[in-house]
């Protein structure tokens, strides 16, 4: 947008009140009259047309860790709301019997390996038959399988986190005897989130074609995050005739959590909307306004209604027309506006 300096001055073509106003502006204190007010015009711009729908925030990764062996729990290292790194030990089972079985399996494997090596050496000298060699190999393979199973069972006495995340539920207590398949912990990862929305059938084709959306995190300031990817259900819900659409967010900390409500804006076309720079907007308590400068250099404090943000601009829904000039710096605009009113009041006293 181009900036237009407003230079107050007297015009012979203006009616007497307007000319007097400009003269008084020219006589304002040097700190105000010397500073030019940078302005810009409200313009129509082509912007994406969106359909905003309610959505629910979900964790992409949510899983329940279950017991892989039968055992008594002797130590729990994490609880609800704790952050856990991937691979961290969540709890530990008593491993006395499991470790003993592992040591026995390891000893049996070492014995089978030694026997296999001896038979192999004899077989190479044709001192034993092929069947004896085959039996030695079979015994070694069986011993190796039993050792692998025992090693896995020993590893399972320490339950580890499959990914980094937050513990949302602990299902067991210390001293409890857990069985295979029994839930131990439920956790979610906050690093990967998505927003799930039900999209009506009247726009599903354009949503499927564009596959472009943004998740609105804060309606107050229109803070949003572009979708990293979109997954669309291939069929509609027969009861609601809507399609479940998952909008995946890029990895990051957005201060939102699973279960929270959000808004998703789906791109459905283009539209022309009136925009001004966001920095030109003044916020006074609950009032949103701009300082408007007319052709005679008069400044007005005008309330407006704004919509979504478009990069450094904001959409104006009401209160301005195309081509009207607004002051880019609301602080300077406020100072000039007050000085102008003071000058008018003084002129009224002198009449």
XYZ file of C-alpha atoms in Angstrom, residues 46-340:
295
model
C -8.448 -10.775 -3.624
C -8.271 -13.145 -0.667
C -8.995 -16.822 -0.113
C -12.660 -17.541 0.602
C -12.995 -19.904 3.530
C -15.602 -22.001 5.285
C -14.986 -22.082 9.039
C -16.129 -25.195 10.924
C -15.939 -26.407 14.513
C -13.252 -28.989 15.227
C -11.851 -31.078 18.054
C -8.134 -31.280 18.827
C -6.731 -34.818 18.971
C -3.329 -36.386 19.518
C -2.035 -38.209 16.463
C -0.157 -40.577 18.758
C -2.187 -42.006 21.621
C -1.487 -45.495 22.883
C -1.838 -47.779 25.868
C 1.249 -49.741 26.913
C 0.365 -53.269 28.070
C 2.242 -55.968 29.960
C 4.148 -58.411 27.763
C 4.817 -60.886 30.589
C 3.173 -62.019 33.810
C 4.872 -60.411 36.781
C 4.665 -58.440 39.996
C 5.296 -54.702 39.746
C 8.144 -53.583 42.021
C 8.772 -50.021 40.804
C 6.784 -47.288 39.001
C 8.826 -44.338 37.731
C 6.154 -42.038 36.224
C 2.658 -40.842 37.018
C -0.159 -38.892 35.368
C 0.898 -35.586 33.740
C 4.580 -36.546 33.714
C 6.537 -35.971 30.515
C 8.364 -39.101 29.349
C 11.179 -39.353 26.818
C 11.084 -42.104 24.219
C 12.727 -45.263 25.574
C 12.487 -44.219 29.233
C 11.639 -47.018 31.707
C 8.039 -46.562 32.895
C 7.943 -49.415 35.413
C 9.809 -52.545 36.413
C 8.626 -56.085 37.177
C 10.335 -58.409 39.620
C 12.843 -60.261 37.445
C 14.288 -62.965 39.743
C 12.644 -65.943 38.025
C 12.892 -64.458 34.538
C 16.599 -63.748 34.971
C 17.184 -67.309 36.237
C 15.470 -68.717 33.132
C 17.613 -66.451 30.960
C 20.832 -67.656 32.609
C 19.734 -71.278 32.164
C 18.901 -70.675 28.494
C 22.255 -68.977 27.954
C 24.112 -71.910 29.535
C 22.175 -74.385 27.378
C 22.979 -72.373 24.268
C 26.688 -72.226 25.099
C 26.689 -76.001 25.598
C 24.848 -76.592 22.305
C 27.234 -74.278 20.459
C 30.275 -76.115 21.840
C 28.770 -79.493 20.909
C 27.914 -78.222 17.431
C 31.476 -77.025 16.877
C 32.865 -80.419 17.955
C 30.502 -82.405 15.712
C 31.198 -80.063 12.802
C 34.924 -80.674 13.153
C 34.395 -84.447 13.240
C 32.010 -84.302 10.282
C 34.654 -82.511 8.243
C 36.949 -85.513 8.873
C 34.140 -87.965 8.008
C 34.190 -89.285 11.568
C 30.442 -88.703 12.169
C 27.409 -89.186 9.974
C 25.331 -86.501 8.249
C 22.396 -87.260 10.564
C 24.548 -86.569 13.631
C 25.577 -83.251 12.097
C 21.941 -82.374 11.389
C 20.949 -83.201 14.972
C 23.706 -80.949 16.342
C 22.539 -78.075 14.133
C 18.913 -78.596 15.200
C 19.887 -78.595 18.888
C 21.856 -75.356 18.379
C 18.934 -73.653 16.627
C 16.505 -74.738 19.352
C 18.854 -73.504 22.080
C 19.253 -70.181 20.240
C 15.461 -69.772 19.991
C 15.024 -70.468 23.722
C 17.787 -67.965 24.534
C 16.180 -65.267 22.347
C 12.824 -65.827 24.049
C 14.398 -65.675 27.513
C 16.305 -62.494 26.584
C 13.095 -60.853 25.330
C 11.215 -61.817 28.508
C 14.023 -60.344 30.599
C 13.879 -57.108 28.583
C 10.104 -57.004 29.100
C 10.566 -56.816 32.866
C 11.366 -53.159 32.162
C 8.482 -51.439 30.369
C 9.706 -48.576 28.159
C 7.918 -45.632 26.524
C 7.340 -46.221 22.775
C 7.556 -42.452 22.075
C 8.016 -39.160 23.894
C 4.827 -37.799 25.422
C 2.634 -37.148 28.439
C 1.226 -39.830 30.735
C -2.554 -39.382 30.816
C -3.481 -42.496 32.805
C -1.742 -45.020 35.055
C -3.654 -48.291 35.306
C -1.603 -50.197 37.931
C -0.027 -49.864 41.380
C 3.235 -51.079 42.932
C 2.877 -54.648 44.219
C 0.129 -55.545 41.772
C 0.430 -58.794 39.824
C 0.031 -57.930 36.142
C -1.002 -60.388 33.457
C -0.021 -60.452 29.791
C -2.088 -57.873 27.892
C -3.095 -55.900 30.994
C -2.981 -52.097 30.412
C -0.198 -50.350 32.339
C 0.006 -46.753 31.059
C -1.853 -44.596 28.546
C 0.092 -41.756 26.970
C -0.175 -39.146 24.259
C 2.367 -37.197 22.265
C 1.841 -33.420 22.161
C 4.385 -33.094 19.368
C 1.888 -34.258 16.752
C -1.672 -32.910 16.911
C -4.597 -32.734 14.540
C -7.989 -31.073 14.413
C -10.929 -33.228 13.348
C -13.948 -31.590 11.712
C -17.165 -32.851 10.147
C -17.403 -31.280 6.691
C -20.866 -30.995 5.058
C -21.420 -32.658 1.723
C -22.048 -29.374 -0.126
C -18.348 -28.391 0.097
C -16.615 -31.762 0.389
C -15.673 -31.873 -3.310
C -13.942 -28.485 -3.241
C -12.245 -29.365 0.070
C -11.045 -32.635 -1.456
C -9.803 -30.775 -4.531
C -8.020 -27.919 -2.731
C -6.793 -29.812 0.347
C -5.901 -26.467 1.923
C -6.923 -25.395 5.416
C -5.716 -23.585 8.506
C -6.431 -24.319 12.155
C -7.583 -21.215 14.046
C -6.026 -21.350 17.501
C -7.365 -18.078 18.894
C -10.503 -16.408 17.559
C -9.690 -13.163 19.383
C -6.604 -12.361 17.305
C -7.273 -14.820 14.470
C -4.034 -16.681 15.249
C -3.860 -19.739 13.023
C -1.554 -22.455 11.717
C -1.595 -23.776 8.123
C -2.397 -27.465 7.856
C 0.527 -29.747 7.128
C -1.742 -32.339 5.530
C -5.424 -33.250 5.288
C -6.977 -36.708 5.447
C -10.566 -37.029 4.209
C -12.867 -39.943 4.956
C -13.966 -41.677 1.725
C -17.584 -41.932 2.891
C -20.150 -39.771 4.682
C -21.751 -40.441 8.041
C -25.224 -41.772 7.126
C -26.795 -39.962 10.094
C -25.262 -36.490 9.617
C -24.272 -36.656 5.926
C -20.908 -35.134 6.828
C -17.377 -36.305 6.089
C -14.795 -36.707 8.829
C -11.718 -34.661 7.913
C -8.464 -34.777 9.865
C -6.311 -31.663 9.614
C -2.755 -32.390 10.746
C -0.748 -29.570 12.318
C 3.000 -29.136 11.796
C 5.132 -30.143 14.760
C 5.333 -27.343 17.313
C 4.052 -25.980 20.608
C 0.739 -24.204 20.001
C -0.512 -24.210 23.599
C -3.468 -26.394 22.659
C -4.233 -29.854 23.991
C -6.241 -32.920 22.970
C -9.913 -32.528 23.802
C -9.964 -28.761 23.253
C -12.270 -27.127 20.716
C -10.816 -25.304 17.716
C -11.908 -23.876 14.388
C -10.769 -25.031 10.969
C -10.982 -22.719 7.952
C -11.171 -24.676 4.675
C -10.290 -22.970 1.390
C -13.360 -23.073 -0.869
C -12.628 -20.272 -3.360
C -11.578 -16.632 -3.639
C -13.229 -13.341 -2.723
C -12.495 -9.585 -2.809
C -12.454 -7.907 0.581
C -11.617 -4.470 1.947
C -8.308 -4.431 3.839
C -6.103 -1.985 5.737
C -2.778 -2.497 7.545
C -3.197 -4.055 10.986
C -0.939 -1.401 12.515
C -3.444 1.304 11.562
C -6.102 -0.149 13.868
C -6.525 1.422 17.311
C -7.971 -0.562 20.209
C -9.603 1.504 22.951
C -11.112 -0.763 25.597
C -13.805 -2.656 23.658
C -13.739 -0.230 20.717
C -11.887 -1.018 17.489
C -11.365 2.072 15.354
C -9.138 3.976 12.937
C -8.276 7.622 12.394
C -9.712 8.642 9.025
C -8.428 11.696 7.134
C -10.775 13.323 4.596
C -9.890 15.441 1.569
C -9.907 18.637 3.651
C -7.424 17.197 6.145
C -10.015 16.685 8.844
C -9.389 13.740 11.145
C -12.184 11.510 12.456
C -11.994 8.718 15.006
C -14.214 6.078 13.409
C -15.272 2.747 14.857
C -14.907 -0.221 12.505
C -15.639 -3.935 12.547
C -12.758 -6.158 11.524
C -12.541 -9.743 10.359
C -9.694 -12.106 9.694
C -6.051 -11.229 9.294
C -4.384 -11.422 5.893
C -0.617 -11.324 6.507
C 0.080 -7.763 7.754
C -3.417 -6.571 6.835
C -6.832 -6.993 8.390
C -10.200 -7.319 6.673
C -12.645 -4.479 7.371
C -16.221 -5.743 7.529
C -17.910 -2.406 8.303
C -17.077 1.240 8.959
C -14.852 2.062 5.976
C -15.206 2.405 2.229
C -12.727 1.729 -0.545
C -10.347 4.633 -1.073
C -10.760 6.230 2.345
C -7.469 7.215 3.972
C -6.495 5.987 7.424
C -3.589 7.078 9.610
C -0.923 4.381 9.817
C 0.230 5.372 13.310
C -2.761 5.525 15.718
C -0.653 7.285 18.375
C 0.188 10.182 16.059
C -3.358 10.110 14.751
C -4.724 10.471 18.284
C -2.411 13.410 19.013
C -3.390 15.216 15.821
C -7.068 14.444 16.411
C -6.975 15.923 19.934
C -5.023 18.965 18.765
C -7.495 19.517 15.970
